[in-house]
Short mmCIF file of C-alpha atoms in Angstrom, two decimals:
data_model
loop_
_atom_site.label_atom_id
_atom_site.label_comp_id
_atom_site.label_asym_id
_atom_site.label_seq_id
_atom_site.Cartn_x
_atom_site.Cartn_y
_atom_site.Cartn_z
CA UNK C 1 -1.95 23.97 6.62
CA UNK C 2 1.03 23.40 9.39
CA UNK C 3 4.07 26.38 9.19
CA UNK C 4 7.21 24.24 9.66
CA UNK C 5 10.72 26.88 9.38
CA UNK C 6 9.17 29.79 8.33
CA UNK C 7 6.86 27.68 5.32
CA UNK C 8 3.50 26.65 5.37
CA UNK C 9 2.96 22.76 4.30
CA UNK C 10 0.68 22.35 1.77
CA UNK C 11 0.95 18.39 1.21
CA UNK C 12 2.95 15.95 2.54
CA UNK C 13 4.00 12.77 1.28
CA UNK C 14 4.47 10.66 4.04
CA UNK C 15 4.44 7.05 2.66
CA UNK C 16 7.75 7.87 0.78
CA UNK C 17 9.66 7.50 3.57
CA UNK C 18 8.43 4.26 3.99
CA UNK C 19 8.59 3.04 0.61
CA UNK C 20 12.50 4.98 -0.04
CA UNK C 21 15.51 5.34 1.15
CA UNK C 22 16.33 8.89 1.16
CA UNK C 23 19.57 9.94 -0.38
CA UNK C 24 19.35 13.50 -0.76
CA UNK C 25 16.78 16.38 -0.98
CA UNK C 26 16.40 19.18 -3.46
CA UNK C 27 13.67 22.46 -3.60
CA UNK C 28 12.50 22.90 -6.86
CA UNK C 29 9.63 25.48 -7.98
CA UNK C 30 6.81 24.58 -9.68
CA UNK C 31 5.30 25.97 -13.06
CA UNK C 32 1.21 26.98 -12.60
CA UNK C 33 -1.04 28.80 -13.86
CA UNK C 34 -3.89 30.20 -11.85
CA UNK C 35 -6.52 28.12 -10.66
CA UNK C 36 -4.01 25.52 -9.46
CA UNK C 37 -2.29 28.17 -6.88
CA UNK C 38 -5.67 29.26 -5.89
CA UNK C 39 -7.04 25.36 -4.96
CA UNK C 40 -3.22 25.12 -3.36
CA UNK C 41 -4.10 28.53 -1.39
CA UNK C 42 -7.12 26.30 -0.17
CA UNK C 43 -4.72 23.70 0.92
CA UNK C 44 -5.92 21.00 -1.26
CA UNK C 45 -3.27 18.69 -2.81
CA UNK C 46 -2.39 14.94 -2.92
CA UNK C 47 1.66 13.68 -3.22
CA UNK C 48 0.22 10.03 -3.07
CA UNK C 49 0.88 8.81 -6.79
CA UNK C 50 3.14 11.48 -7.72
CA UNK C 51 6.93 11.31 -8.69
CA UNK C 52 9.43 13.32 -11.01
CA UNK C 53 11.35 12.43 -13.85
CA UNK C 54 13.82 14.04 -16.43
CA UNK C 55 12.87 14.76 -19.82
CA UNK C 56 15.09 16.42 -22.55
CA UNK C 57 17.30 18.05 -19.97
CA UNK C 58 13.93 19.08 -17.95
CA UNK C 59 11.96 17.96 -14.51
CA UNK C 60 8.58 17.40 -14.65
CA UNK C 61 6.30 16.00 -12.05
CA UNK C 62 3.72 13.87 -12.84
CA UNK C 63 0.94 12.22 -10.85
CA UNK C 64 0.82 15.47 -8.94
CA UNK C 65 -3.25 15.91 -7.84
CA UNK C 66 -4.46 19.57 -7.78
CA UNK C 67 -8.17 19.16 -7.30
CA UNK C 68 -10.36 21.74 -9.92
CA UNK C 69 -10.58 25.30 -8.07
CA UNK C 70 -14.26 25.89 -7.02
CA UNK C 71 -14.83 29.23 -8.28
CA UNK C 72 -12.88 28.73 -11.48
CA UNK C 73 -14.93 28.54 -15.06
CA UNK C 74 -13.76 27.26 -18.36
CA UNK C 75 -9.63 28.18 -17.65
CA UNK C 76 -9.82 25.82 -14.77
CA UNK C 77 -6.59 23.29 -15.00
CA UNK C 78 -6.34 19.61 -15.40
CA UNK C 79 -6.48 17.73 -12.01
CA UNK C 80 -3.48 15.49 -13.04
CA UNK C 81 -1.73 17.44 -15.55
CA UNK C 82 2.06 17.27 -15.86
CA UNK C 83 3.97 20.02 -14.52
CA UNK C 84 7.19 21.15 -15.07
CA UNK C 85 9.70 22.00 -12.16
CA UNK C 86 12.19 24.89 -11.61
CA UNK C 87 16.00 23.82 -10.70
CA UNK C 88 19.38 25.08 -11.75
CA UNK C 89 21.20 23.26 -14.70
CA UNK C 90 24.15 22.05 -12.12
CA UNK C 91 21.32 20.24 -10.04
CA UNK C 92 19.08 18.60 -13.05
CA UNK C 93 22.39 17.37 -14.87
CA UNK C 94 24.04 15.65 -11.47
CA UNK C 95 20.34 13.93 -10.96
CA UNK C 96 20.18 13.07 -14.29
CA UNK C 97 23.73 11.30 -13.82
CA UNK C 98 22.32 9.99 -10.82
CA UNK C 99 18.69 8.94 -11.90
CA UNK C 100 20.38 6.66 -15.04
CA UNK C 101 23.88 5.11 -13.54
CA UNK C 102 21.47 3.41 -10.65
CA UNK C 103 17.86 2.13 -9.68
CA UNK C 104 17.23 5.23 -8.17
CA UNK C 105 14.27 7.77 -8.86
CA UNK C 106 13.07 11.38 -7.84
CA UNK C 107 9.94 11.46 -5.38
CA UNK C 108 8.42 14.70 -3.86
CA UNK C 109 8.25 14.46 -0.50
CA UNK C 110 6.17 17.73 0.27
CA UNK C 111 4.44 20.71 -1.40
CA UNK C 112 4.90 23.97 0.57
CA UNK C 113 4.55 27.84 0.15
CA UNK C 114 8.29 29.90 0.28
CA UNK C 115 7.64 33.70 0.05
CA UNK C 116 4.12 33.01 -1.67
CA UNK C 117 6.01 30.67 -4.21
CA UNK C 118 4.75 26.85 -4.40
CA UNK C 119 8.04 24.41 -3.98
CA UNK C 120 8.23 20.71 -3.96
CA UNK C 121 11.08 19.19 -1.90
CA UNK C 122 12.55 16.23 -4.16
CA UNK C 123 14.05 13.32 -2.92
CA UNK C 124 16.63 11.28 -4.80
CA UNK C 125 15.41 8.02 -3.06
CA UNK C 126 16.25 4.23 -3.31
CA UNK C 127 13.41 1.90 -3.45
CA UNK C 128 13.11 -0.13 -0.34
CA UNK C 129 12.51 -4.57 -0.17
CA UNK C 130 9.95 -5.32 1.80
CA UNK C 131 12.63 -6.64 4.22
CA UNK C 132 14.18 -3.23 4.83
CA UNK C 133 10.87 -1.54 6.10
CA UNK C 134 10.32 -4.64 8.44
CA UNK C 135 13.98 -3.45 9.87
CA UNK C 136 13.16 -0.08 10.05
CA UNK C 137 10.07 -1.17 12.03
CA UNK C 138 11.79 -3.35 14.24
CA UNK C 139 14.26 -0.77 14.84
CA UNK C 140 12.00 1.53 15.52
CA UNK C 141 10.36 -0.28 18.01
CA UNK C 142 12.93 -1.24 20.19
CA UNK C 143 13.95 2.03 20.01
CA UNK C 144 10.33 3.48 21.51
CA UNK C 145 10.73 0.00 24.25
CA UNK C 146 14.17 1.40 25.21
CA UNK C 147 12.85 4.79 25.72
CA UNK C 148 9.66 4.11 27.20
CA UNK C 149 11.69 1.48 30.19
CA UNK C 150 14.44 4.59 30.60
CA UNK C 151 11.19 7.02 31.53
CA UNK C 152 10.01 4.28 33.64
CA UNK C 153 13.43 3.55 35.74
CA UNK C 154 13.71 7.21 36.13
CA UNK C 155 9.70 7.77 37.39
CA UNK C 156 10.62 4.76 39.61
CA UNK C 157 14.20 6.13 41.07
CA UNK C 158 11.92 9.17 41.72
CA UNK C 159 8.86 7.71 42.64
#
């Protein structure tokens, strides 16, 4: 598990940034019982298929992999079990405005521990064409060239 600001990262989900445009970012908590916090303690998780939605005036997250905990019995939890997440009214109805008027959608970009609570940063993202992320990589590339030939005129000034 990596600390990052004062939390330690449980999963990361780090095709979503390749996949979305991010618009904005929320924290939510998530509702658990047990055995899930203790397999989450053990730093096992997977973001990969997971994505929220907004149900009745709730969030849930769904697609969300919390592998079995190993010393659990019979109360052990569903791997893939829905779960439902913890906002304030004011956030859930503006993404609920948001979610419906366009092609937009919510997608967790990590799982973390705050204070011993589990959170899961949402993303109100914007699916990306295949076009875009061939951009981004281009962009991104001349951007390392242009870098990389900078730290090579300096070494050579120097040098």
């Amino acid at each position: 598990m990596a600390k990052e600001k004062g939390r330690s990262v449980i999963a990361s989900n780090r095709k979503a940034r390749h996949n979305y445009a991010i618009l904005d970012t929320f924290e939510a908590g998530v509702v658990l019982v047990g055995t899930e916090v203790k397999a989450l303690r053990e730093g096992k998780a997977s973001l990969v298929d997971a994505y929220a939605t907004i149900d009745d005036g709730e969030v849930w997250l769904r697609g969300l992999h919390i592998p079995e905990y190993g010393n659990g019995s019979w109360t052990n939890h569903t791997p893939r079990r829905t779960r439902k997440l913890l906002m304030h009214r004011r956030e859930i109805d503006s993404l609920t405005g948001k979610v419906r008027e366009g092609n937009q959608t919510l997608v967790p970009l990590s799982m973390y521990f705050s204070d011993g609570r589990v959170k899961v940063e949402l993303a109100l993202a914007k699916g990306k064409q295949d076009y875009d992320k061939r951009q981004d990589i281009a962009r991104r590339t001349a951007e390392r060239e242009l870098v990389r030939e900078l730290g090579r005129r300096v070494k050579g000034m120097r040098g």
